[in-house]
Amino acid sequence: MLKSTAMVASMTLISRLLGFVRDLIIARTFGADAATDAFFVAFRIPNFLRRLFAEGAFSQGLVPILSELRAAKDAAAARQTIAHMAGTLGLVAALLTGLGMAAAPILTLLFAPGFHAQPFQYGWAVDMLRITFPYLFFVMLTAFAGGVLQTWGQFAVPALTPALLNLAMIAAALWLAPLLKQPVEALAWGVFTAGILQLVFQLPSLWGIRQLSLPRPARRDREVLRMFRSMGPAILGVSANQINLLLDTLVASFLASGSVSWLYYSDRLVELPQGLLGVAIGTAILPHLAAVHLGRDSDGFSRTLDWALRWVALLGLPATVGLMILAKPLVSTLFEHDEFSDYDAEMASRSLIAYAAGLPGAIAVKALASGFSARRDVRTPLRYGLRAIAANGVLAPVLAFLLAPHGWGHAGLAGATAAAASFNALLLFGKLLADGTYRPDASWRRFGARLIISNVAMGALLTQALESPWTDWSASERIVRLGLWIAAGFAVYLISLLLAGLRPRHLLLSEKA
């Protein structure tokens, strides 16, 4: 599992780094104005769907079913069932895509109702949404192919696939945008092209595991029905945070111009550790948990969850501390240039601090939900996810409009989303404890004390970085100095852990910390 987690994390890191390059180019080329807000709304909807399907949520419902097919050791039957699943899913995806394109004006009003008062901005968003929405068709089939590959132990290709979206958008911003009357529209065409590339990229790997065959719709196939019955609840159950981010966009459309963009850029920074840790750990442990559950090894199931949560805490907590302390230097270094002003950097750093507070909860949800999905229980994560969405639905607009007069309205949205993610994680954790599925190892108290000491030491060092005159330096100077501060913080954290008594063997599945 550690090897699989490392593989997913390394491939995800490549994608996330390309994502930062993409956002840096977008910020410096297009800035944060009405046109970019319109694109981010048009992109938020298909990108939201990408996160639902491509970042492990789809696999929560699919992998346990495929694990049973693989365990049956009937290769021909498994291949036929997979072809039926792909064909039926493709048909549903095509229908949803057609409906979405036709309903683009309504969808834009639903997700950014504040745009209705700005006809040009609303029109831009509708036009670009019609270009980006077909991405849904391709990403659903891409996610299905990724679930098949993960079940057969192939993690690298599905984890690297999202990088193609970033490459396509970078190419569109650099080479297509100067040719268009509305340059930001190039980004929408980049999203469309990326969908095709991502699906095609997975096909050779499916051929390599002998699971590539012509899709054939079969609505009455028993396994196809099982897939659809579990897919919806599984996706919603682990994607409450993504739904809450979409709600942020809706409310932000009523706030000051640039609010949608500020939230987008700050969310992008939180996505890096969330993808590296949450998606990687959740993806890697799910097939193992499903296999252990089929073998009726309850002790092994609990130890696997314990191992995953240790890594969530070990890496998630310092990521949270670092993002909250270095929020302004990070945003300034990565995005402040030309069209993206120091004022934009200050606004984005406020929402980054708020989003980062919920990072441990958002990461933990991915691991904890696997403890339910592996046992074919998709209802419990769904129920708790809906509660988190409801909590955010109440808290987000209240905080946004209370804090808006003080320039913190968008940060209030981010804070509500962070609180909802933590609430969701606590509900899942409590249920696993209550039903005896997860039994924490007795060494957690000692492990937790080591983490607290190390995070305090790292935080004390990083606060010194805020005394530096970041705005007086050139972009290259900021990059070098920020890198040095991050490296120094990591070194202090690692040394503090070692001095506190943590050893690598304590992080193996069979060891106690």
XYZ file of C-alpha atoms in Angstrom:
513
model
C 0.000 0.000 0.000
C 2.861 2.378 0.735
C 4.240 1.730 -2.744
C 0.818 2.320 -4.324
C 0.294 5.481 -2.275
C 3.719 6.786 -3.276
C 2.997 6.009 -6.928
C -0.336 7.851 -6.895
C 1.149 10.755 -4.928
C 4.129 11.157 -7.275
C 1.953 11.124 -10.390
C -0.491 13.500 -8.723
C 2.410 15.792 -7.811
C 3.355 16.060 -11.478
C -0.222 16.962 -12.341
C -0.506 19.484 -9.503
C 2.782 21.181 -10.400
C 1.572 21.522 -13.970
C -1.633 22.895 -12.510
C 0.325 25.610 -10.738
C 2.087 26.476 -13.975
C -1.327 26.604 -15.654
C -2.768 28.918 -13.003
C 0.322 31.096 -12.980
C -0.023 31.580 -16.736
C -3.775 32.239 -16.460
C -3.321 34.728 -13.602
C -0.564 36.636 -15.350
C -2.257 36.569 -18.756
C -5.886 37.199 -17.865
C -5.799 38.579 -14.289
C -8.890 38.588 -12.065
C -11.791 40.426 -13.690
C -15.299 39.874 -15.060
C -14.071 37.794 -18.034
C -12.002 35.427 -15.898
C -14.852 35.145 -13.400
C -17.075 34.063 -16.303
C -14.564 31.419 -17.378
C -14.078 30.098 -13.862
C -17.831 29.614 -13.542
C -17.897 27.807 -16.901
C -14.885 25.768 -15.795
C -16.067 25.208 -12.232
C -18.989 23.041 -13.358
C -17.048 20.526 -15.529
C -14.073 20.705 -13.161
C -16.435 19.938 -10.298
C -17.615 16.890 -12.245
C -13.978 15.928 -12.897
C -13.305 15.979 -9.176
C -16.417 13.908 -8.522
C -15.408 11.212 -10.958
C -11.653 11.398 -11.423
C -10.351 11.966 -7.887
C -11.326 8.696 -6.297
C -15.036 9.299 -5.702
C -16.144 7.194 -8.660
C -13.856 4.385 -7.553
C -15.547 4.242 -4.147
C -18.584 2.633 -5.772
C -16.852 0.840 -8.638
C -13.720 -0.796 -7.215
C -15.475 -3.080 -4.676
C -17.688 -4.475 -7.475
C -14.723 -4.961 -9.809
C -12.742 -6.580 -6.980
C -15.435 -9.232 -6.678
C -15.340 -9.810 -10.447
C -11.576 -10.182 -10.398
C -11.684 -12.506 -7.361
C -14.055 -14.813 -9.272
C -11.127 -15.497 -11.662
C -13.388 -15.698 -14.723
C -11.532 -13.367 -17.102
C -14.003 -13.692 -19.975
C -17.016 -12.930 -17.769
C -15.220 -9.966 -16.176
C -14.308 -8.557 -19.593
C -17.897 -8.872 -20.799
C -19.285 -7.188 -17.683
C -16.785 -4.338 -17.989
C -17.830 -3.842 -21.632
C -21.485 -3.684 -20.533
C -20.638 -1.177 -17.795
C -18.641 1.031 -20.179
C -21.341 0.976 -22.856
C -24.177 1.811 -20.480
C -22.149 4.491 -18.686
C -21.178 6.045 -22.024
C -24.832 6.216 -23.090
C -25.818 7.925 -19.826
C -22.865 10.321 -20.096
C -23.861 11.296 -23.647
C -27.430 12.059 -22.568
C -26.277 14.136 -19.594
C -23.831 16.055 -21.788
C -26.513 16.901 -24.331
C -28.888 18.066 -21.620
C -26.171 20.133 -19.964
C -25.261 21.953 -23.169
C -28.918 22.701 -23.890
C -29.478 23.938 -20.340
C -26.289 26.064 -20.181
C -28.203 29.343 -19.592
C -30.132 27.792 -16.713
C -27.049 26.152 -15.209
C -25.179 29.452 -15.309
C -28.011 31.148 -13.444
C -28.069 28.331 -10.896
C -24.347 28.386 -10.183
C -23.709 32.128 -10.625
C -27.043 33.920 -10.237
C -25.241 37.187 -9.584
C -24.100 37.223 -13.212
C -27.659 37.901 -14.417
C -27.197 41.566 -13.539
C -24.154 41.673 -15.863
C -25.409 40.639 -19.356
C -21.986 40.483 -21.002
C -20.492 38.398 -18.190
C -23.519 36.103 -18.189
C -23.286 35.647 -21.962
C -19.588 34.819 -21.787
C -20.211 32.228 -19.096
C -23.022 30.557 -21.089
C -20.968 30.388 -24.286
C -17.927 28.944 -22.556
C -19.995 26.449 -20.570
C -21.320 24.991 -23.828
C -17.725 24.452 -24.920
C -16.540 22.916 -21.659
C -19.564 20.766 -20.810
C -18.710 17.860 -23.196
C -15.772 17.265 -20.863
C -18.316 15.452 -18.697
C -18.727 12.686 -21.286
C -15.021 12.037 -21.547
C -14.222 12.333 -17.850
C -16.898 9.792 -16.867
C -15.449 7.191 -19.221
C -11.911 8.144 -18.177
C -12.809 7.649 -14.515
C -14.363 4.277 -15.300
C -11.208 3.179 -17.112
C -9.148 4.394 -14.149
C -11.239 2.340 -11.730
C -10.626 -0.784 -13.806
C -6.884 -0.117 -13.878
C -6.743 0.478 -10.119
C -8.564 -2.790 -9.430
C -5.927 -4.596 -11.486
C -3.150 -2.855 -9.523
C -2.316 -0.196 -12.137
C -2.163 3.168 -10.324
C 0.344 5.279 -12.278
C -1.609 5.949 -15.480
C -4.912 6.964 -13.791
C -3.014 9.252 -11.419
C -1.061 10.920 -14.227
C -4.069 11.370 -16.531
C -5.288 14.683 -14.965
C -1.983 16.281 -16.012
C -3.267 16.309 -19.592
C -5.926 18.845 -18.613
C -3.239 21.216 -17.386
C -1.092 20.739 -20.491
C -4.041 21.387 -22.800
C -5.027 24.576 -20.952
C -1.428 25.837 -20.887
C -1.169 25.332 -24.655
C -4.503 27.075 -25.189
C -3.484 30.088 -23.070
C -0.127 30.501 -24.781
C -0.951 29.809 -28.422
C -4.709 29.905 -29.002
C -5.699 32.880 -26.830
C -3.845 35.525 -28.947
C -5.804 34.370 -32.003
C -9.299 34.806 -30.540
C -11.479 37.896 -30.242
C -12.225 36.920 -26.606
C -8.866 35.445 -25.493
C -10.194 33.764 -22.329
C -12.403 31.546 -24.536
C -9.232 29.664 -25.508
C -9.181 28.120 -22.041
C -12.624 26.609 -22.629
C -11.393 24.942 -25.822
C -8.420 23.643 -23.870
C -10.796 21.916 -21.432
C -12.708 20.317 -24.311
C -9.520 19.003 -25.937
C -8.239 17.652 -22.622
C -11.273 15.376 -22.258
C -10.440 13.567 -25.483
C -6.753 13.276 -24.622
C -7.415 11.856 -21.155
C -9.650 9.053 -22.406
C -7.298 8.059 -25.225
C -4.331 8.062 -22.815
C -5.863 5.237 -20.736
C -6.669 2.863 -23.607
C -3.193 1.280 -24.049
C -3.084 0.377 -20.349
C -6.519 -1.260 -20.562
C -5.227 -3.262 -23.514
C -2.204 -4.270 -21.443
C -4.380 -5.867 -18.724
C -6.670 -7.402 -21.391
C -9.709 -5.418 -20.333
C -10.173 -3.328 -23.478
C -13.182 -4.364 -25.521
C -15.959 -2.699 -27.505
C -18.443 -1.028 -25.100
C -21.910 -2.568 -25.324
C -24.871 -1.026 -23.455
C -26.718 -3.599 -21.315
C -29.077 -1.909 -18.899
C -30.354 -5.189 -17.443
C -26.968 -6.670 -16.596
C -27.001 -7.332 -12.836
C -23.516 -5.895 -12.278
C -24.346 -2.799 -14.324
C -27.372 -2.175 -12.116
C -25.226 -2.674 -9.009
C -22.724 -0.149 -10.356
C -25.353 2.541 -10.882
C -27.032 1.866 -7.546
C -23.745 2.354 -5.703
C -22.182 5.008 -7.953
C -24.464 7.926 -7.079
C -24.390 7.540 -3.281
C -20.651 6.800 -3.325
C -19.845 9.900 -5.356
C -21.984 12.210 -3.265
C -20.774 10.649 -0.030
C -17.112 11.503 -0.549
C -17.581 14.681 -2.575
C -19.420 16.901 -0.110
C -16.401 19.220 -0.049
C -16.519 19.635 -3.835
C -20.234 20.405 -3.719
C -19.541 22.986 -1.041
C -16.899 24.588 -3.262
C -19.520 24.886 -5.970
C -21.799 26.619 -3.474
C -18.942 29.022 -2.772
C -18.959 30.021 -6.439
C -22.700 30.587 -6.350
C -22.588 32.910 -3.333
C -19.351 34.603 -4.473
C -21.082 35.727 -7.677
C -23.013 38.203 -5.466
C -19.857 39.554 -3.820
C -17.219 41.981 -5.086
C -15.855 41.489 -8.591
C -12.904 39.119 -8.428
C -14.308 37.046 -5.557
C -14.812 33.961 -7.734
C -11.224 34.226 -8.971
C -9.783 34.762 -5.466
C -11.546 31.632 -4.242
C -10.361 29.699 -7.268
C -6.692 30.541 -6.792
C -6.716 29.854 -3.059
C -8.543 26.566 -3.592
C -5.908 25.565 -6.125
C -3.199 25.860 -3.473
C -5.168 23.705 -1.037
C -5.728 21.138 -3.794
C -2.027 20.233 -3.861
C -1.818 18.536 -0.445
C -5.424 17.393 -0.705
C -4.681 15.571 -3.948
C -1.278 14.281 -2.922
C -2.523 12.919 0.391
C -6.284 12.434 0.367
C -6.687 11.098 -3.136
C -3.464 9.063 -2.997
C -4.209 7.385 0.329
C -7.889 6.813 -0.407
C -7.134 5.367 -3.840
C -4.348 3.098 -2.616
C -6.124 1.584 0.385
C -9.528 0.954 -1.242
C -8.600 -2.181 -3.245
C -6.712 -3.541 -0.212
C -9.622 -2.852 2.142
C -12.039 -4.517 -0.298
C -9.819 -7.610 -0.482
C -9.379 -7.761 3.301
C -13.129 -7.424 3.776
C -13.790 -10.265 1.329
C -11.345 -12.341 3.402
C -13.264 -11.492 6.598
C -10.116 -10.126 8.284
C -11.590 -7.502 10.627
C -8.299 -6.935 12.439
C -6.466 -6.331 9.165
C -9.244 -3.957 8.097
C -8.853 -1.876 11.263
C -5.061 -1.824 11.057
C -5.249 -0.629 7.441
C -7.479 2.278 8.416
C -5.172 3.075 11.330
C -2.175 3.122 9.005
C -3.965 5.475 6.600
C -5.009 7.893 9.338
C -1.444 8.055 10.673
C -0.254 9.238 7.285
C -3.140 11.699 7.055
C -2.063 13.252 10.359
C 1.678 13.037 9.672
C 1.490 14.943 6.383
C -1.825 16.784 6.577
C -1.148 18.762 9.754
C 2.156 20.357 8.630
C 0.606 21.138 5.251
C -2.171 23.000 7.069
C 0.231 24.925 9.286
C 2.451 25.846 6.344
C -0.413 27.041 4.129
C -1.954 29.168 6.856
C 1.303 30.879 7.862
C 2.729 31.323 4.344
C -0.589 32.205 2.671
C 0.366 35.694 1.477
C 3.941 34.801 0.392
C 2.608 31.783 -1.529
C -0.084 33.698 -3.401
C 2.224 36.644 -4.101
C 5.021 34.433 -5.381
C 2.897 32.242 -7.608
C 0.290 34.613 -9.010
C 1.120 38.302 -8.435
C 2.221 39.773 -11.737
C 0.838 42.275 -14.262
C -2.958 41.762 -14.184
C -2.917 40.048 -10.759
C -2.235 42.856 -8.281
C -1.040 42.939 -4.675
C -4.654 43.621 -3.683
C -5.722 40.402 -5.460
C -2.939 38.536 -3.661
C -4.115 39.841 -0.288
C -7.721 38.836 -0.989
C -6.754 35.361 -2.208
C -4.497 34.798 0.805
C -7.441 35.464 3.138
C -9.527 32.686 1.601
C -6.452 30.429 1.489
C -6.061 30.685 5.264
C -9.710 29.751 5.724
C -9.627 26.836 3.264
C -6.424 25.466 4.815
C -8.095 25.183 8.218
C -10.304 22.411 6.830
C -7.523 20.552 5.024
C -7.042 17.716 7.580
C -10.767 17.008 7.534
C -10.953 17.024 3.733
C -8.015 14.613 3.502
C -9.368 12.338 6.224
C -12.754 12.030 4.486
C -11.089 10.301 1.522
C -9.500 7.664 3.773
C -12.448 7.223 6.116
C -14.970 6.858 3.296
C -12.941 3.943 1.933
C -13.687 2.129 5.191
C -17.367 2.189 4.257
C -17.135 1.739 0.484
C -14.922 -1.339 0.802
C -17.749 -2.988 2.766
C -20.291 -1.911 0.113
C -21.800 0.630 2.514
C -22.268 3.740 0.379
C -25.324 4.991 2.263
C -23.563 6.091 5.433
C -21.016 8.411 3.711
C -23.893 9.776 1.637
C -25.969 10.556 4.716
C -23.077 12.282 6.469
C -22.040 14.096 3.304
C -25.534 15.539 2.944
C -25.387 16.761 6.540
C -22.095 18.510 5.816
C -23.568 20.115 2.689
C -26.580 21.305 4.678
C -24.333 22.781 7.370
C -22.305 24.629 4.756
C -25.474 25.796 3.013
C -26.537 27.570 6.180
C -23.147 28.821 7.357
C -21.643 29.980 4.041
C -24.074 32.783 3.083
C -24.301 33.981 6.693
C -20.528 34.363 7.036
C -20.138 35.764 3.531
C -22.568 38.609 3.917
C -21.603 39.361 7.518
C -17.929 39.671 6.591
C -18.375 41.231 3.130
C -18.351 44.870 4.401
C -14.924 44.199 5.937
C -13.435 42.638 2.772
C -13.609 39.089 4.126
C -16.840 37.885 2.484
C -15.148 35.360 0.202
C -12.991 34.188 3.127
C -16.190 33.576 5.088
C -17.295 31.198 2.323
C -13.982 29.368 2.544
C -14.255 29.156 6.328
C -17.717 27.614 6.117
C -16.462 25.017 3.634
C -13.526 24.185 5.918
C -15.853 23.722 8.886
C -18.164 21.471 6.857
C -15.246 19.255 5.783
C -14.137 18.816 9.389
C -17.717 18.062 10.436
C -17.995 15.383 7.733
C -14.744 13.738 8.833
C -15.839 13.670 12.469
C -19.147 12.000 11.563
C -17.403 9.274 9.536
C -14.766 8.728 12.211
C -17.358 8.485 14.965
C -19.397 5.919 13.065
C -16.376 3.691 12.383
C -15.540 3.807 16.082
C -19.107 3.176 17.204
C -19.636 0.048 15.119
C -16.188 -1.377 15.973
C -14.908 -1.335 12.400
C -11.994 0.854 13.413
C -10.110 0.303 16.663
C -7.343 2.911 17.116
C -3.975 1.600 18.193
C -2.997 2.453 21.771
C 0.119 4.292 20.564
C -1.874 7.207 19.093
C -1.404 9.317 22.235
C 2.380 9.130 21.940
C 2.202 9.609 18.163
C -0.054 12.667 18.546
C 2.253 14.294 21.089
C 5.176 13.965 18.672
C 3.133 15.580 15.914
C 2.119 18.528 18.105
C 5.695 19.221 19.165
C 6.984 19.039 15.592
C 4.246 21.231 14.109
C 4.757 23.899 16.782
C 8.489 23.929 16.067
C 7.919 24.224 12.318
C 5.272 26.939 12.772
C 7.563 28.982 15.004
C 10.207 28.991 12.289
C 7.832 29.835 9.419
C 6.352 32.847 11.207
C 9.770 34.496 10.793
C 9.183 34.491 7.031
C 6.353 37.015 7.434
C 8.829 39.671 8.515
C 10.483 39.624 5.091
C 9.593 42.395 2.559
C 8.066 40.064 -0.045
C 6.555 42.846 -2.159
C 9.952 44.525 -2.579
C 11.538 41.530 -4.285
C 11.406 40.432 -7.893
C 9.490 37.306 -8.901
C 12.667 35.202 -9.111
C 13.829 36.382 -5.675
C 10.467 35.501 -4.153
C 10.538 32.028 -5.686
C 14.035 31.289 -4.331
C 13.306 32.640 -0.863
C 9.942 30.894 -0.617
C 11.564 27.619 -1.625
C 14.225 28.065 1.045
C 11.629 28.785 3.735
C 9.585 25.711 2.752
C 12.703 23.534 2.752
C 13.743 24.918 6.151
C 10.276 24.281 7.570
C 10.277 20.710 6.302
C 13.739 20.123 7.760
C 12.698 21.436 11.181
C 9.572 19.278 11.112
C 11.507 16.150 10.182
C 14.271 16.758 12.740
C 11.703 17.471 15.450
C 9.929 14.178 14.702
C 13.187 12.266 14.954
C 14.174 13.999 18.192
C 10.726 13.231 19.598
C 11.353 9.535 18.964
C 9.489 8.783 15.721
C 11.205 6.260 13.467
C 10.368 5.078 9.911
C 9.412 1.614 11.184
C 6.620 3.197 13.230
C 4.853 4.130 9.986
C 4.679 0.612 8.585
C 1.411 -1.267 8.728
C 2.612 -3.794 11.284
C 4.477 -1.413 13.596
C 3.318 0.699 16.524
C 4.447 4.325 16.882
